[in-house]
Amino acid sequence: MSGARGGTSPEQKPWDLLAGRDFIEVRFGGSGGQGVILMGVILATAATLDHRRVVQTESYGPEARGGYSRSDVIISNEAVDYPEVERADLLVAMSQPAATQYIGSLREEGIFIYDSESVTEPPLFRGTTFAVPFARMALEETGRKQTTNILALGAVATITGIVLADSLRKAVMGKVPPGTEELNSRALARGLALDPAEWQRGGAGAHS
Amino acid sequence: MEPWHGHLLKERVDQSSLLIQGNRACVLGALDAGVRFYAGYPITPSSEIMEAMAFELPRAGGVFVQMEDEIASICACIGAALTGEVAMTATSGPGFSLMQEAIGYAIMVEAPLVIVNVMRAGPSTGRPTAPSQGDVMQARWGTHGDHPAIVLAASNVADMYRLTMAAVRFALRFRTPVTLLADQVVGQMRESFSEELIGRYRLTSGDFDFTPGYLHPDVAREVRRPHILGSGEHPHVTGLFHDETGFPTNDPEKTDKFLRDLYNKVAHHRDELCLYDVKNEGNGRVCIVAYGSCARSARAAWRLADQEGLSVEILHLYTLFPLPVEIIQKVARRVEFMIIPELNLGQYAHEVRKMAEQWTTVIGMNKTDGTLITPREILDRIAELVGKYESV
C-alpha cells in the first residue's frame, strides 16, 4: 500500500476514493443522540453546494433518547428515484450495533469507516476499511464529545473526496447550533487534517 | 394577497438550490397557497409541519394554535374555515383516527380544509418512525355515511409542495376537506428542490383572496352557497341534513338531493381532480400502478427493467380518490398485468381490481415490515410474471 503521505500539512489532500462518481450511496449509522442524522443532512447540504442532486432519508427508533439512528444520502448527477441505500458505497458506523447491522448493505468494493472506540468488534469486511477513534479525537480537540460527528464528517471528506472541503465547511457552519461554530470548526479541521494512511485497516489504498 | 416568500430564503443552500425536508416543503406550499390558519397537535412523523407552521405563520400574518388534541385541532380548523379562512392541520394515523367524526361534520357543513396525514405503521400507536400506506382506505371511508373524499398522495419533496397547493385549491373549489397522504420517508426526507420548480407550480395570487366572507370565484356548481361567519348574515350551521337556510330538514326529497349534490360535486369533477403521470405509455405487457414512496421504487424498477431489455409502463397516481377510473381502465385494456406495490396489505390494489379485472390481471405487492419496497423486488416480480406466462 502506497497511500501514506509524508508531512504534517494542516489539511490532507483528499484520497478521493469516491470523488467524481456519478452515483454514490452513503449510509451513516449510530445511536440516537450521536448526531448521525445531522451528519446526513450536512453531507447532503454540502453535495447540494457541489451542484449535485441529493436525497437524504432518516430512520430512527421511537425512543426519545438512545435507540438506533440511521441516515442515508444518495448523491447523483440526475434526479434520484429510490431514496434509500440499496448497496452502499460508503458506510460510516458510529456504534457497534450499526456496524454489525449495516455491514451487509455495503458493497464489496465499498468503503467502511467506523469509530474504533465504539465499534470494538468490527464485522468481517474485506474491502477498504478505516478505523478512527473519532470520539476520543473530538474530546482532545474541543473538549466536547458532541463534536464527534463533525470531526468524522471531515475525515469522511478527506478519505473519499465525496464533497469539496469548502462546501462541507459552509454546510457545517449553516447547520450547527448557534454559538458552537468555533468548536465545530475546530473539530471539522481536525477531521479534514486526518491522514487516511494512518488509520487504514485493510483493503486498497489511494494509489493501489 | 401576494405569495409570501421570505421563508424560502432560509432553505437556500446557495443562489440556485434548495435542500428541503418534505414536511417543510408542505408548509411552504400551504403558505404560498394562502393558508393562514393552522391548529394541530404534534405527532411523529408529521411534527415538522407543525413546528414550521408555528414559526412561519405568525410572520405571515396568520394564526397558529397548538390544541389539546387532534379532535380539538380539526374542530378549530372547521371554525376558521367557516369564517372564510383557509385552514390546515397535519397529523399521523392515531390523530387521523381521532379526527374522523369531525371530518364528517366538515364535509356536511362544506368547510374547506386541508388535512395532511404523514402515515406511519399502524394500527394504534404502531411504529411511529416507520413508513406505511396503511391509512389509504381510512382516508376514503374513515368517517361514516355516504360522503365524497378527495385524497392526494405525495411521493417526493416537490409533491409535498405542489400537492399541498393543489389540496388548497380543491378544498376551496369544492368546499370540502382534502386529505394529503405522505409517509415517514417522504415527510422526513430532504431533497434537492429548485426555485424554478416553485415558480412553475405557484398559483397566481388572483386565485386566492381571503378577505372574510369571500367565496372562491371558481366554486363548483354543485356547492351550496355557504353561509360565512362574519359576513353580516346570521348563519346556522349544523351536521344535520339542512336546507338552503342552514336549518335542519327531514324532507325526503331535500335530504336526498343534498346528499347527492355533496357526493357528485366531487364525482362529477374527476377529470379535474385526478392527477397522474404515465411513463412509457403503451409499451410493455406490464404496468406498475403506484403512489407515494412506492412510485419512487416503481420508477427505479422501470430503469432497471429497461437495462435488462424489459419494457414496463408506469402509472403514477397523485390522486387516489375520487378513483381515477378512466385512466385505470384505459391502461388495463392494453396491458396483461397491473402490479400494485403498496406499504399495506393491498388496500388500493383492491380498488384497482374492481375497476380493471375484466381486462387485466391485477397483482398486489405488499410490504408491512416498516421498510420500503425495493426496485429489485418489483423487478423480480415482473420477471417472474412475464417469464411464467412465456413458458406456458
XYZ file of C-alpha atoms in Angstrom, chain B residues 49-383:
335
model
C -45.081 20.557 9.695
C -46.441 21.895 12.944
C -43.024 23.127 14.068
C -42.525 25.081 10.842
C -46.082 26.432 10.908
C -45.563 27.668 14.474
C -42.552 29.596 13.258
C -43.804 30.831 9.886
C -47.498 31.597 10.324
C -47.235 34.480 12.793
C -44.634 36.043 10.476
C -47.003 35.671 7.546
C -49.826 37.368 9.392
C -51.583 34.105 10.162
C -52.775 32.300 13.244
C -51.185 29.212 14.761
C -52.767 27.348 17.653
C -51.480 24.282 19.443
C -54.605 22.497 20.624
C -55.022 19.921 23.374
C -55.568 17.057 20.944
C -56.430 16.203 17.353
C -60.201 16.415 17.876
C -59.857 19.987 19.059
C -57.399 20.701 16.257
C -59.711 19.784 13.436
C -62.672 21.454 15.116
C -60.678 24.686 15.377
C -59.872 24.373 11.680
C -63.556 23.922 10.835
C -64.372 27.056 12.820
C -61.704 29.010 10.980
C -62.885 27.665 7.622
C -66.422 28.826 8.340
C -65.117 32.377 8.661
C -63.576 32.181 5.189
C -60.020 31.298 6.263
C -58.037 28.598 4.549
C -57.297 26.213 7.392
C -54.925 23.301 7.653
C -53.873 20.635 10.121
C -51.383 17.786 9.947
C -51.174 14.515 11.813
C -50.404 10.812 11.567
C -52.550 7.681 11.918
C -53.579 7.904 15.593
C -54.500 11.582 15.236
C -56.250 10.954 11.921
C -58.447 8.376 13.690
C -59.443 10.956 16.294
C -60.349 13.442 13.568
C -62.752 11.202 11.676
C -66.018 12.304 13.275
C -65.237 15.976 12.713
C -64.152 15.302 9.131
C -67.715 14.083 8.509
C -69.026 17.280 10.058
C -66.709 19.372 7.838
C -67.995 17.523 4.776
C -71.610 18.087 5.843
C -71.184 21.818 6.537
C -68.980 22.204 3.430
C -65.967 23.584 5.269
C -62.830 23.726 3.089
C -59.866 22.198 4.941
C -56.542 20.601 4.210
C -55.577 17.620 6.348
C -52.093 16.198 5.924
C -51.570 12.658 7.153
C -47.924 11.605 7.224
C -48.547 7.900 7.571
C -46.727 5.639 9.997
C -47.144 1.926 10.554
C -50.373 1.128 12.427
C -52.921 0.221 13.734
C -52.929 2.117 17.035
C -49.609 3.623 18.132
C -47.917 1.117 15.815
C -44.426 2.115 14.756
C -44.208 5.909 14.942
C -41.000 6.144 12.936
C -41.706 3.585 10.196
C -43.285 4.432 6.821
C -46.612 2.927 5.839
C -49.523 3.394 3.457
C -51.977 1.811 5.855
C -54.417 4.738 6.023
C -55.485 4.817 2.377
C -58.952 3.400 2.887
C -59.366 5.312 6.123
C -58.776 8.493 4.135
C -61.598 7.412 1.834
C -64.101 5.897 4.264
C -62.896 6.799 7.762
C -65.945 8.838 8.626
C -69.456 7.435 8.424
C -72.125 7.917 5.811
C -72.030 8.269 2.028
C -69.622 11.096 1.549
C -67.219 12.458 -1.015
C -63.466 12.298 -0.457
C -60.557 13.952 -2.199
C -57.321 12.169 -1.344
C -53.910 13.022 -2.796
C -50.625 11.136 -2.305
C -47.123 12.678 -2.316
C -44.060 10.760 -3.458
C -41.321 13.354 -3.096
C -40.457 16.770 -1.722
C -41.701 18.632 -4.803
C -45.035 16.797 -4.443
C -45.276 17.891 -0.833
C -45.100 21.451 -2.101
C -47.308 21.326 -5.166
C -49.890 18.817 -3.938
C -50.405 20.896 -0.804
C -51.193 23.788 -3.144
C -53.492 21.577 -5.190
C -55.177 20.432 -1.963
C -55.915 24.044 -1.012
C -57.312 24.755 -4.444
C -59.538 21.667 -4.427
C -60.713 22.391 -0.877
C -61.816 25.891 -1.860
C -63.331 24.997 -5.192
C -65.329 22.063 -3.840
C -65.726 23.302 -0.284
C -64.791 20.027 1.359
C -61.882 18.614 3.367
C -58.977 17.385 1.229
C -56.544 14.816 2.608
C -52.918 14.780 1.513
C -51.225 11.471 2.317
C -47.483 11.167 2.749
C -45.424 8.655 4.698
C -42.485 8.808 7.090
C -39.931 8.562 4.289
C -41.490 11.257 2.091
C -42.312 13.558 5.010
C -38.914 13.430 6.625
C -36.645 13.167 3.580
C -34.635 16.102 2.351
C -34.263 16.526 -1.357
C -32.873 18.946 -3.918
C -35.579 21.359 -4.943
C -35.219 24.260 -7.310
C -36.794 27.663 -7.130
C -37.655 27.213 -10.771
C -39.961 24.414 -9.717
C -41.556 26.608 -7.113
C -42.235 29.153 -9.832
C -43.769 26.575 -12.103
C -46.321 25.408 -9.593
C -47.102 28.672 -7.938
C -50.731 29.572 -8.225
C -51.411 33.136 -9.150
C -52.352 35.373 -6.297
C -55.602 36.128 -8.111
C -56.751 32.621 -7.250
C -56.726 33.497 -3.611
C -58.386 36.406 -1.951
C -59.011 35.688 1.639
C -60.966 38.555 2.996
C -63.506 37.084 5.409
C -66.741 36.107 3.793
C -65.102 35.642 0.461
C -66.221 32.748 -1.674
C -63.794 31.260 -4.182
C -64.934 32.621 -7.575
C -64.368 29.267 -9.152
C -66.511 27.281 -6.747
C -68.054 24.146 -8.268
C -71.675 24.471 -9.364
C -72.898 21.704 -7.044
C -71.667 23.543 -3.952
C -74.388 25.173 -1.915
C -73.951 28.840 -1.270
C -72.091 28.864 2.017
C -73.078 30.993 4.948
C -69.905 32.603 6.142
C -69.435 33.704 9.717
C -68.536 37.362 9.993
C -70.206 38.239 6.705
C -73.059 40.074 8.430
C -75.540 37.269 7.877
C -76.777 35.134 10.748
C -75.830 31.707 9.532
C -76.983 28.471 11.081
C -74.513 25.629 10.814
C -75.412 22.021 11.562
C -74.290 18.466 10.853
C -77.940 17.524 10.387
C -79.304 17.444 6.866
C -80.264 21.023 6.201
C -81.865 23.166 3.538
C -80.735 26.425 1.931
C -81.410 28.338 5.140
C -78.966 26.147 7.018
C -81.705 24.826 9.327
C -82.412 21.101 9.689
C -84.831 19.370 7.380
C -86.358 15.903 7.262
C -87.897 16.360 3.843
C -87.009 13.158 1.938
C -86.626 14.951 -1.372
C -84.406 17.675 0.050
C -82.182 15.338 2.057
C -81.717 13.020 -0.900
C -80.774 15.901 -3.173
C -78.433 17.291 -0.545
C -76.561 14.006 -0.222
C -76.338 13.500 -3.973
C -75.067 17.027 -4.535
C -72.487 16.512 -1.825
C -71.296 13.300 -3.431
C -71.491 14.460 -7.019
C -69.642 17.702 -6.550
C -66.543 15.515 -6.367
C -67.607 12.582 -8.547
C -68.611 14.847 -11.438
C -65.223 16.551 -11.498
C -62.940 13.538 -11.712
C -61.319 14.956 -14.847
C -60.037 17.908 -12.940
C -59.322 16.135 -9.657
C -57.467 13.071 -10.917
C -53.794 13.926 -11.195
C -51.494 11.237 -12.594
C -48.487 10.644 -14.761
C -47.938 7.863 -17.324
C -44.411 6.761 -18.195
C -43.523 4.639 -21.199
C -47.108 4.758 -22.409
C -48.301 1.800 -24.452
C -45.010 -0.067 -24.199
C -44.902 -3.322 -22.367
C -47.178 -6.013 -21.097
C -46.860 -4.927 -17.502
C -47.912 -1.679 -15.861
C -46.818 -0.749 -12.355
C -49.563 1.314 -10.716
C -48.030 3.183 -7.800
C -48.425 6.144 -5.484
C -46.437 7.707 -2.651
C -42.971 6.391 -1.907
C -43.764 3.188 -3.833
C -43.905 5.288 -7.004
C -40.225 6.049 -6.494
C -39.453 2.339 -6.192
C -41.516 1.827 -9.353
C -39.549 4.416 -11.325
C -36.258 2.892 -10.237
C -37.583 -0.569 -11.168
C -38.565 0.771 -14.578
C -34.982 1.946 -15.191
C -33.572 -1.409 -14.080
C -36.069 -3.222 -16.297
C -35.060 -1.067 -19.233
C -31.404 -2.043 -18.713
C -32.474 -5.681 -18.812
C -34.477 -5.239 -22.004
C -37.834 -5.489 -20.263
C -40.374 -2.852 -21.202
C -42.623 -1.697 -18.402
C -45.263 1.022 -18.195
C -45.812 3.125 -15.080
C -48.992 4.778 -13.923
C -48.094 7.120 -11.086
C -51.194 8.292 -9.231
C -51.191 11.590 -7.340
C -54.935 11.439 -6.755
C -56.239 8.261 -5.109
C -59.810 9.481 -4.592
C -62.003 10.199 -6.450
C -60.931 6.990 -8.170
C -59.154 7.700 -11.451
C -61.456 5.255 -13.224
C -60.839 6.445 -16.788
C -57.050 6.187 -16.826
C -57.004 2.896 -14.942
C -59.448 1.311 -17.360
C -57.605 2.744 -20.340
C -54.309 1.236 -19.208
C -55.992 -2.002 -18.108
C -57.197 -2.549 -21.661
C -53.663 -2.571 -23.065
C -51.574 -4.491 -20.507
C -51.639 -8.092 -19.337
C -50.628 -7.352 -15.764
C -51.030 -4.482 -13.379
C -48.682 -4.666 -10.415
C -49.525 -2.518 -7.431
C -46.750 -2.150 -4.853
C -48.058 -0.844 -1.537
C -46.879 -0.491 2.048
C -50.106 -2.098 3.240
C -51.926 -5.377 2.683
C -53.402 -4.371 -0.671
C -55.851 -1.583 0.100
C -55.626 0.251 -3.201
C -54.991 -2.906 -5.240
C -58.467 -3.944 -4.195
C -59.923 -0.723 -5.626
C -57.979 -1.145 -8.857
C -59.072 -4.760 -9.145
C -62.720 -3.694 -9.070
C -62.115 -1.269 -11.916
C -59.720 -3.299 -14.052
C -60.098 -7.029 -13.593
C -62.348 -7.538 -16.576
C -59.398 -6.573 -18.807
C -56.230 -7.433 -16.950
C -54.704 -9.394 -14.074
C -54.231 -7.172 -11.044
C -51.446 -8.240 -8.713
C -50.719 -6.680 -5.332
C -47.194 -6.487 -3.903
C -47.343 -5.763 -0.243
C -44.889 -4.980 2.493
C -45.740 -4.140 6.094
C -42.386 -4.558 7.850
C -41.753 -0.818 8.055
C -39.296 -0.726 5.134
C -39.758 0.423 1.549
C -40.341 -1.926 -1.354
C -37.059 -2.031 -3.271
C -36.815 -1.613 -7.061
C -35.231 -5.058 -7.250
C -38.203 -6.657 -5.517
C -40.556 -5.120 -8.080
C -38.342 -6.116 -10.974
C -38.082 -9.704 -9.716
C -41.861 -9.894 -9.516
C -42.204 -8.599 -13.074
C -39.612 -11.035 -14.376
